[in-house]
mmCIF file of C-alpha atoms in Angstrom:
data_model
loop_
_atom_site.group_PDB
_atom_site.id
_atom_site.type_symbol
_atom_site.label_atom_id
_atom_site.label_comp_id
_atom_site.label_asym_id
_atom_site.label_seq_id
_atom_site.Cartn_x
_atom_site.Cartn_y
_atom_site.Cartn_z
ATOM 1 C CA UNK U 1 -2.413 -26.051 3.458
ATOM 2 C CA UNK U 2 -3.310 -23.344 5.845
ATOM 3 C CA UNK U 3 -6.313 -21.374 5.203
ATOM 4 C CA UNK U 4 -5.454 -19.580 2.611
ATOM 5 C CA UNK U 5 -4.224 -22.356 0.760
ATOM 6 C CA UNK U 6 -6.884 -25.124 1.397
ATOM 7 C CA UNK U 7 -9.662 -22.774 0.145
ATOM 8 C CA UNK U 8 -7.935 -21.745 -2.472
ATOM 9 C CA UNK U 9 -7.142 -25.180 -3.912
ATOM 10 C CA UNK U 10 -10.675 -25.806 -3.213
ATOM 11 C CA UNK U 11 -11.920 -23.078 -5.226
ATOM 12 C CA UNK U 12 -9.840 -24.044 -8.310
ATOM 13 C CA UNK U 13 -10.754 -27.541 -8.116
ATOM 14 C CA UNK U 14 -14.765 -26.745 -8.008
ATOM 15 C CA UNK U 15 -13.949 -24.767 -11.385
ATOM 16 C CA UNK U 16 -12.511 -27.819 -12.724
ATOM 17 C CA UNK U 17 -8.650 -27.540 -12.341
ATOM 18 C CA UNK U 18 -6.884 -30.214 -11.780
ATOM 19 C CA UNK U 19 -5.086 -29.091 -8.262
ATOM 20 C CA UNK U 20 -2.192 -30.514 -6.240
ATOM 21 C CA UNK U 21 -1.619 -29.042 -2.535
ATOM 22 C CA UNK U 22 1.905 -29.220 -1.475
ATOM 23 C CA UNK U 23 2.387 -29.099 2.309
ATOM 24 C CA UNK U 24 6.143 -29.506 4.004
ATOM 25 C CA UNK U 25 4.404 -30.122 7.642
ATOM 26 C CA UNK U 26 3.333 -33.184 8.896
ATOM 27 C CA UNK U 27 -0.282 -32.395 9.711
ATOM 28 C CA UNK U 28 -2.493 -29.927 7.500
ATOM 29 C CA UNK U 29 -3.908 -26.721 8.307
ATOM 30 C CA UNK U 30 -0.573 -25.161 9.388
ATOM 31 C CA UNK U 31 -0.846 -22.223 11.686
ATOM 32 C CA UNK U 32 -4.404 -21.505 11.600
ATOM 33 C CA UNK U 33 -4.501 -24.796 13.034
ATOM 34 C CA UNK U 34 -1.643 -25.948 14.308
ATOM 35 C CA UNK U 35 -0.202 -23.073 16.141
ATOM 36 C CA UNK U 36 -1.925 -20.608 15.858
ATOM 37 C CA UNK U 37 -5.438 -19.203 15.696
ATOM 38 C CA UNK U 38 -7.545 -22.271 16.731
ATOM 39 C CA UNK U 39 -5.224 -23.888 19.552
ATOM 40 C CA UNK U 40 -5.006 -20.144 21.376
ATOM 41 C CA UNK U 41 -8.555 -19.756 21.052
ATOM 42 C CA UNK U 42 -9.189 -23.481 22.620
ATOM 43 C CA UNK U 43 -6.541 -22.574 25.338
ATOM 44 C CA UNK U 44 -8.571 -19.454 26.125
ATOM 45 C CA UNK U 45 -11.710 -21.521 26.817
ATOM 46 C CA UNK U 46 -9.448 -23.750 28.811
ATOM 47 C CA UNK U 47 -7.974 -21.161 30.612
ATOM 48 C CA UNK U 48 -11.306 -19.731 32.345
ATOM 49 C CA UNK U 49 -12.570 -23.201 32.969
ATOM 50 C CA UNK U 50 -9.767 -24.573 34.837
ATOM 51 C CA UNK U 51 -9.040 -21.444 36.316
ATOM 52 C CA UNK U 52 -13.489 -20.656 37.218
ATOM 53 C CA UNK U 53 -12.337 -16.667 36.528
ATOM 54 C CA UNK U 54 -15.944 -16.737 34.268
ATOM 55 C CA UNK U 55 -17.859 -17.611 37.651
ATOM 56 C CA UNK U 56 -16.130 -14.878 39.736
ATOM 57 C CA UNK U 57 -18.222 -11.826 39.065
ATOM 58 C CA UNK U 58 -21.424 -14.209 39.387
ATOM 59 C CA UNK U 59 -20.351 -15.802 42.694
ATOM 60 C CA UNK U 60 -17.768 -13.207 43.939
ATOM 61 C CA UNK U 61 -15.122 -16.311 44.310
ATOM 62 C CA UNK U 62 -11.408 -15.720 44.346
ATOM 63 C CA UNK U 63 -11.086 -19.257 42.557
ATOM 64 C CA UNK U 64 -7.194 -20.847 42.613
ATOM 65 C CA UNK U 65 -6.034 -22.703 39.974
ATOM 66 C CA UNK U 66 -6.732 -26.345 40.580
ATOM 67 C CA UNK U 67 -4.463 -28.528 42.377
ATOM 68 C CA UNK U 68 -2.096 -30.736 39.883
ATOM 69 C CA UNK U 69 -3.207 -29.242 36.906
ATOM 70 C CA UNK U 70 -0.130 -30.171 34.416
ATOM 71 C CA UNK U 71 0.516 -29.024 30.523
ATOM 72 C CA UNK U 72 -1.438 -31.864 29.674
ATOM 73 C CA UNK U 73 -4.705 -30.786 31.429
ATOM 74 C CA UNK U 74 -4.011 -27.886 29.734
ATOM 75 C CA UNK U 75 -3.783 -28.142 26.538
ATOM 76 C CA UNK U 76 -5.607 -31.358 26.074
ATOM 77 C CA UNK U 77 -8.912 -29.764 24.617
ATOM 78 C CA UNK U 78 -6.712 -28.259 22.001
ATOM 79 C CA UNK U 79 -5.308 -31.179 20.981
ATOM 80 C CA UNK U 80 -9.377 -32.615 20.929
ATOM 81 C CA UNK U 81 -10.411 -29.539 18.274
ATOM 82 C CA UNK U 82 -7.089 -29.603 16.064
ATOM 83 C CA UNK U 83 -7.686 -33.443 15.728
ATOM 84 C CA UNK U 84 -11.171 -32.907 14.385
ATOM 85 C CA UNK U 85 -10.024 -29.603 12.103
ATOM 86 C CA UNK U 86 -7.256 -31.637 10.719
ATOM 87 C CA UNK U 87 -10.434 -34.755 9.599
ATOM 88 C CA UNK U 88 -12.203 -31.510 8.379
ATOM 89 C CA UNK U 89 -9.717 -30.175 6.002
ATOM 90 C CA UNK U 90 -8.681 -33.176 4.452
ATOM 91 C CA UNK U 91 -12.502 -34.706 3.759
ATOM 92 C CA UNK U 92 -12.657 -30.840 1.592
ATOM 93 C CA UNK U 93 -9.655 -31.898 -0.301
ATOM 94 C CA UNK U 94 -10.885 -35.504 -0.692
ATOM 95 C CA UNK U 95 -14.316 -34.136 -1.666
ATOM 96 C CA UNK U 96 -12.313 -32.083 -4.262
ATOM 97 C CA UNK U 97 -10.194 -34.858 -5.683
ATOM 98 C CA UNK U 98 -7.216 -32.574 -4.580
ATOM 99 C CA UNK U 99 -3.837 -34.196 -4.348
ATOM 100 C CA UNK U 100 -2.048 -33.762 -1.475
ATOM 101 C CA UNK U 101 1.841 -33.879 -2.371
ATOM 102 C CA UNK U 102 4.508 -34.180 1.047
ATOM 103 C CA UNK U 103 7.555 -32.196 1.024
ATOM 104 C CA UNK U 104 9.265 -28.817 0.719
ATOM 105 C CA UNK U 105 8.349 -27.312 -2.534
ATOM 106 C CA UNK U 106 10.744 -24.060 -4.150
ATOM 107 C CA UNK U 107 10.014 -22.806 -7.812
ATOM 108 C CA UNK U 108 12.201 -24.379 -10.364
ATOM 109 C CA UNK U 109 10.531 -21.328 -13.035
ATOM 110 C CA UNK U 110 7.198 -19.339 -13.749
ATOM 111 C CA UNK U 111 5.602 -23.523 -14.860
ATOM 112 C CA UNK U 112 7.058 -25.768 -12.933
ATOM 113 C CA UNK U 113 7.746 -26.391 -9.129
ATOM 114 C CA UNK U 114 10.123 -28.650 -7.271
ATOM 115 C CA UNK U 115 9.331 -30.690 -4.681
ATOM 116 C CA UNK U 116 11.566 -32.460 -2.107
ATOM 117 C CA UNK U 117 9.972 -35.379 -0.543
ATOM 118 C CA UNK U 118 10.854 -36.593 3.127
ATOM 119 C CA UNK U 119 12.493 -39.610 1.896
ATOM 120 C CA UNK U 120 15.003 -37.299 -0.071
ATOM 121 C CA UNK U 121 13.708 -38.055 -3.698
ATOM 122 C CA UNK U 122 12.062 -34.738 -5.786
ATOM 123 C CA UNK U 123 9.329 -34.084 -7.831
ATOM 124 C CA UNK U 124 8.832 -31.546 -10.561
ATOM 125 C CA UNK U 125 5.070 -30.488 -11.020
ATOM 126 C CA UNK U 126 4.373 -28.267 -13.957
ATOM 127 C CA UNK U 127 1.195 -26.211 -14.220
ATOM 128 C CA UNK U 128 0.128 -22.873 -15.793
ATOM 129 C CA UNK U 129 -0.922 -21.302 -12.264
ATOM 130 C CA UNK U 130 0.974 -21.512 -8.834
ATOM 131 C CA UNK U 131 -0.651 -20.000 -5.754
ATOM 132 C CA UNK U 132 1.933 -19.357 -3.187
ATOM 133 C CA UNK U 133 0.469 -19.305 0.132
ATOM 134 C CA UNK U 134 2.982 -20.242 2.821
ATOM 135 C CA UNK U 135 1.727 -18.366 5.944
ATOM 136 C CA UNK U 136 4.128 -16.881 8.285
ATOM 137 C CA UNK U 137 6.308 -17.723 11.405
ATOM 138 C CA UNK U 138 7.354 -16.125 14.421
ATOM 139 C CA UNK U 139 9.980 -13.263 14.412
ATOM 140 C CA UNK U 140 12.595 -14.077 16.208
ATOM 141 C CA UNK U 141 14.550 -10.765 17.361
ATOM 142 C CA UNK U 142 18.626 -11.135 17.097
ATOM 143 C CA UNK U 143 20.052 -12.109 20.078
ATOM 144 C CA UNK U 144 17.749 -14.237 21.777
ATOM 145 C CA UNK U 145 18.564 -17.589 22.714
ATOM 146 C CA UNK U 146 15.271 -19.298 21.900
ATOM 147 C CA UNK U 147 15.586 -22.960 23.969
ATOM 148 C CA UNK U 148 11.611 -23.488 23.913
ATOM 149 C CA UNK U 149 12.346 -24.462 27.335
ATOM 150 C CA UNK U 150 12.312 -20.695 29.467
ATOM 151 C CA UNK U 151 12.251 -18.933 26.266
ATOM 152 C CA UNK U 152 9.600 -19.123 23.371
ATOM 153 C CA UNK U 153 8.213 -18.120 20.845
ATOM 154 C CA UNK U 154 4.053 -17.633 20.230
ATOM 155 C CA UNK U 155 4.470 -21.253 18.332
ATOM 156 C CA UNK U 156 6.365 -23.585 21.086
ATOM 157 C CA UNK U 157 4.683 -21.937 24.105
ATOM 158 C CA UNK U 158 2.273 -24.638 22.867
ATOM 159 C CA UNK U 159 4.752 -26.909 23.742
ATOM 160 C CA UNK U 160 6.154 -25.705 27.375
ATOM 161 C CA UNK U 161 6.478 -28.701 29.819
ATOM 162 C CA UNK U 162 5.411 -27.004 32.945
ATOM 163 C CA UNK U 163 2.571 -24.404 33.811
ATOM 164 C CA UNK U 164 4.907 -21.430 35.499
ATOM 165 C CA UNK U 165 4.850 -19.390 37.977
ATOM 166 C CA UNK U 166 6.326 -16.288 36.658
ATOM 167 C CA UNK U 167 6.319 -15.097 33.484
ATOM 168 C CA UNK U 168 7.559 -11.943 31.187
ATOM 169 C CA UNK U 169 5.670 -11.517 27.565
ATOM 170 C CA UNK U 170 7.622 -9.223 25.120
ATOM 171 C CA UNK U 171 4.986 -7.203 22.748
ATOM 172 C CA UNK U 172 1.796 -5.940 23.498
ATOM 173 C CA UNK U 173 0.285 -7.159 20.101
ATOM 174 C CA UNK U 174 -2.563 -9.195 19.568
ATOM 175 C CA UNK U 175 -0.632 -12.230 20.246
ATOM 176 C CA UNK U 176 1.486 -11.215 23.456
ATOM 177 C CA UNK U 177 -1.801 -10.000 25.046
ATOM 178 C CA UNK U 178 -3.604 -12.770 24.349
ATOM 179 C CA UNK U 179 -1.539 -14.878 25.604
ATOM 180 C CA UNK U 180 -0.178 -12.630 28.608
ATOM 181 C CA UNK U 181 -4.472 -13.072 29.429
ATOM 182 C CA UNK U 182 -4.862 -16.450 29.104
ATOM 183 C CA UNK U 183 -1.612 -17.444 31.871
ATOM 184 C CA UNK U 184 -3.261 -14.498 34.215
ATOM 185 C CA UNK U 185 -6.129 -16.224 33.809
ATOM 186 C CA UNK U 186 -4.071 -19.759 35.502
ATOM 187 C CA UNK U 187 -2.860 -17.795 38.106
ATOM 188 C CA UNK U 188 0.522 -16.720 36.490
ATOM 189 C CA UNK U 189 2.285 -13.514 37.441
ATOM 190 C CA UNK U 190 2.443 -12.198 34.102
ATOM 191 C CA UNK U 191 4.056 -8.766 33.063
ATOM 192 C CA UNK U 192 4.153 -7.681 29.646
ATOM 193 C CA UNK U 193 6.655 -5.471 28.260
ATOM 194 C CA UNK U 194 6.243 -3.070 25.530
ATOM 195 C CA UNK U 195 7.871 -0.214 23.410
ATOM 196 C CA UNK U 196 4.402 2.084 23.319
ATOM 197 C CA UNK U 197 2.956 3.532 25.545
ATOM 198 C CA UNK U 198 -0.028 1.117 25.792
ATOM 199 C CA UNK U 199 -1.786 -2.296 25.005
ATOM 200 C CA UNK U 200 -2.986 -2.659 21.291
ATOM 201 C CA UNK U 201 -1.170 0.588 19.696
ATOM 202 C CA UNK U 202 -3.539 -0.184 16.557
ATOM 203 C CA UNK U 203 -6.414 -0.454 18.202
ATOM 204 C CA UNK U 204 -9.322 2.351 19.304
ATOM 205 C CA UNK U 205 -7.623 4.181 22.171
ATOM 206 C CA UNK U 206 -10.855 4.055 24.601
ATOM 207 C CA UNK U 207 -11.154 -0.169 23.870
ATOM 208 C CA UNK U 208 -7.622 -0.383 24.305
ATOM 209 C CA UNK U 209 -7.326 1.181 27.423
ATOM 210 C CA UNK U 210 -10.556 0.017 29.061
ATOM 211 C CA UNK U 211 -9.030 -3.625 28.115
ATOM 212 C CA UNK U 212 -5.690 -2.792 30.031
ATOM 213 C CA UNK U 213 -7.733 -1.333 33.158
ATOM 214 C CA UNK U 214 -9.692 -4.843 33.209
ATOM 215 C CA UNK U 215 -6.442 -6.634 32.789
ATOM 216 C CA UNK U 216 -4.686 -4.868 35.399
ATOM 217 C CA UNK U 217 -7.200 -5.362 37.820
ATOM 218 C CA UNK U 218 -6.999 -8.813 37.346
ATOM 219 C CA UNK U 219 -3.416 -8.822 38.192
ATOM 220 C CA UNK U 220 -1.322 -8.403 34.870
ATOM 221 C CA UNK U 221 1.560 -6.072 35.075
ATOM 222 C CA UNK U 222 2.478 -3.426 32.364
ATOM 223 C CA UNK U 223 5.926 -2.101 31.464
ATOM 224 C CA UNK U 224 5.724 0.333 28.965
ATOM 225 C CA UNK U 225 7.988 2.337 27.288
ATOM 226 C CA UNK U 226 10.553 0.034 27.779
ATOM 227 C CA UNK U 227 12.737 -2.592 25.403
ATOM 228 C CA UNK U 228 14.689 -5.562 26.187
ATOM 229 C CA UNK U 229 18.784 -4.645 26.193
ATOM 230 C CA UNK U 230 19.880 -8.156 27.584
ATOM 231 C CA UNK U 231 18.146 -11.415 27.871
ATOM 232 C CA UNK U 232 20.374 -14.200 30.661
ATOM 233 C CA UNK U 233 19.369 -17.858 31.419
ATOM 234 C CA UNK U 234 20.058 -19.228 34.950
ATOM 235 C CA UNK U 235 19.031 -23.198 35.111
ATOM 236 C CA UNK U 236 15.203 -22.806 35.198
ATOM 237 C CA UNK U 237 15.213 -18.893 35.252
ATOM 238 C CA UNK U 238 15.581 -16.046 32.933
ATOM 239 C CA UNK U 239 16.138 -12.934 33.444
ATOM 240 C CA UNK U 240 15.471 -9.710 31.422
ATOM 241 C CA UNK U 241 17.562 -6.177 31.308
ATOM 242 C CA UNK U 242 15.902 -3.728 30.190
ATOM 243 C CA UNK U 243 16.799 -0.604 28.640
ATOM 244 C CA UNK U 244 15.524 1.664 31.415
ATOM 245 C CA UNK U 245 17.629 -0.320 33.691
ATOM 246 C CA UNK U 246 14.962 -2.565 35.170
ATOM 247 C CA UNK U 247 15.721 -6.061 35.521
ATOM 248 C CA UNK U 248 12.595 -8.589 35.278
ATOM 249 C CA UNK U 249 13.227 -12.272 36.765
ATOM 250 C CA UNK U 250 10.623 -15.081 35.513
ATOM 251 C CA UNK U 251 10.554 -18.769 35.454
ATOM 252 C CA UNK U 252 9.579 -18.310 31.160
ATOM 253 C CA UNK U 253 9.666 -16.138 28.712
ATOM 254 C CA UNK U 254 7.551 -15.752 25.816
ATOM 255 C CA UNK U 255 8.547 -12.903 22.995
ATOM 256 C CA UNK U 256 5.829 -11.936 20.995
ATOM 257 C CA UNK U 257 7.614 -9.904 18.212
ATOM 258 C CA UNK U 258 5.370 -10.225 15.025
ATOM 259 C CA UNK U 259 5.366 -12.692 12.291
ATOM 260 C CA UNK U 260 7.883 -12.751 9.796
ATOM 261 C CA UNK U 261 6.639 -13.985 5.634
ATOM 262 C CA UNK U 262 7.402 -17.998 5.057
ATOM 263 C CA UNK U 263 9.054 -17.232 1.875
ATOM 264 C CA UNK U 264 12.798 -18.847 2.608
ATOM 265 C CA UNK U 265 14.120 -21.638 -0.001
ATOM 266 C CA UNK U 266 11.039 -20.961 -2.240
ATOM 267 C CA UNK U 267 13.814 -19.901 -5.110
ATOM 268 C CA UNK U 268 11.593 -16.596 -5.647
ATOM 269 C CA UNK U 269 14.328 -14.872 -7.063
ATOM 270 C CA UNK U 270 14.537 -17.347 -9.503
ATOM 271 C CA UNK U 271 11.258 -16.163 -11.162
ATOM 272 C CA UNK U 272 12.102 -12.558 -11.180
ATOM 273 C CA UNK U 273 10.576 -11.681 -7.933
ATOM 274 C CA UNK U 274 12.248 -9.259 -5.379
ATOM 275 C CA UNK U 275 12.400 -9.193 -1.289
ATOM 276 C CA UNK U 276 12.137 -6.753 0.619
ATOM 277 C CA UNK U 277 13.593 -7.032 4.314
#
């Protein structure tokens, strides 16, 4: 029910197919919504509020962040907009007479797909057309002890308990520099670690590096040229080895190592369809 697959069902259903959306989350718009796109856009604009960073050049402020400012203050305008998406998705599905079906669907053949509902029953729904259009999740590099608690991922940083004071971000894509950014922008130490040689490999070399010179004046730290050898967990600390033989010690760390296809369990192979890694 992300994107892709809301406005697609949509799309059938105004040409007059009879459409059911299957969705294995609790809340629609997967994440676009959930995770994703519009929270870390929403936690941007909360970001330079809380922190006043867009009245510094006008006033010429150093502006702290504000005193007791928890996770909750934080991401509580997020939780506002993906409310009001989630009313907004489902009134275009209602409008559409599209049925919204619960559970973890796989592909029993080319007609007909399986469903497994929470409460453990199934469901087989046959139709002459599937769209698959599952989204994608978080790499997570071999190795690394993921605990969401000083180690995440760019989906459960959404959910970190405590505003650091420190923190490492692995990858210098759009998502680790986004996010790397927005915690700079709270008053985090931030230092981002990446295998190039700058910020945004993909991106127009002159934007890319005027973007790191703003961001470094700010206060973000670059490591390039580097990789992560070793990754250690001390009570509320982690700490990073490096392969140049640089340590990095931060209260959290958030690895930002691309997105990875949601195509497990779907029984592709079942319908003739290969994977590659």
């Amino acid at each position: 029910s992300g994107p892709a697959g809301e406005k697609g069902a949509a799309q059938a259903a105004y040409f007059g197919k009879r459409v059911a959306l299957v969705e294995r989350e609790p809340h629609l718009g997967v994440a676009g919504m959930n995770t994703g796109t519009v929270p870390s856009k929403t936690l941007r604009e909360s970001a330079l509020y809380y922190s006043g960073l867009g009245q510094r050049g006008l006033y010429g402020t150093d502006y702290s962040l504000k005193e007791g400012l928890t996770v909750g203050h934080f991401m509580h305008r997020a939780r506002i907009v993906v409310e009001n998406e989630w009313r907004i998705i489902q009134r275009n599905l209602d409008r559409h007479r599209i049925e919204v079906v619960q559970g973890e669907a796989s592909l029993k053949d080319v007609h007909t797909v399986h469903v497994r509902t929470p409460d453990g029953s199934g469901r087989d729904l046959e139709t002459k057309i599937i769209l698959i259009a599952t989204g994608s999740a978080p790499y997570h590099p071999p190795g690394i002890p993921f605990d969401d608690r000083v180690i995440f991922d760019s989906d459960s940083i959404l959910r970190m308990q405590r505003i650091p004071r420190t923190m490492a971000v692995v990858g210098g894509g759009v998502i680790g520099s986004e996010y790397a950014s927005i915690f700079m922008a709270l008053g985090v130490e931030v230092t981002l670690v990446d295998s190039g040689d700058r910020l945004l490999s993909f991106v127009d070399r002159e934007i890319a590096e005027r973007l790191q010179t703003r961001l470094s004046s700010l206060g973000l730290h670059f490591m390039f040229k580097d990789r992560v050898a070793m990754v250690t967990v001390s009570g509320d600390r982690v700490r990073l080895g490096l392969r140049s033989g640089a340590e990095l010690g931060c209260d959290i760390a958030l690895f930002a190592a691309g997105r990875q296809s949601n195509v497990e369990g779907l029984g592709l192979e079942a319908v003739g369809i290969e994977l590659g890694p």
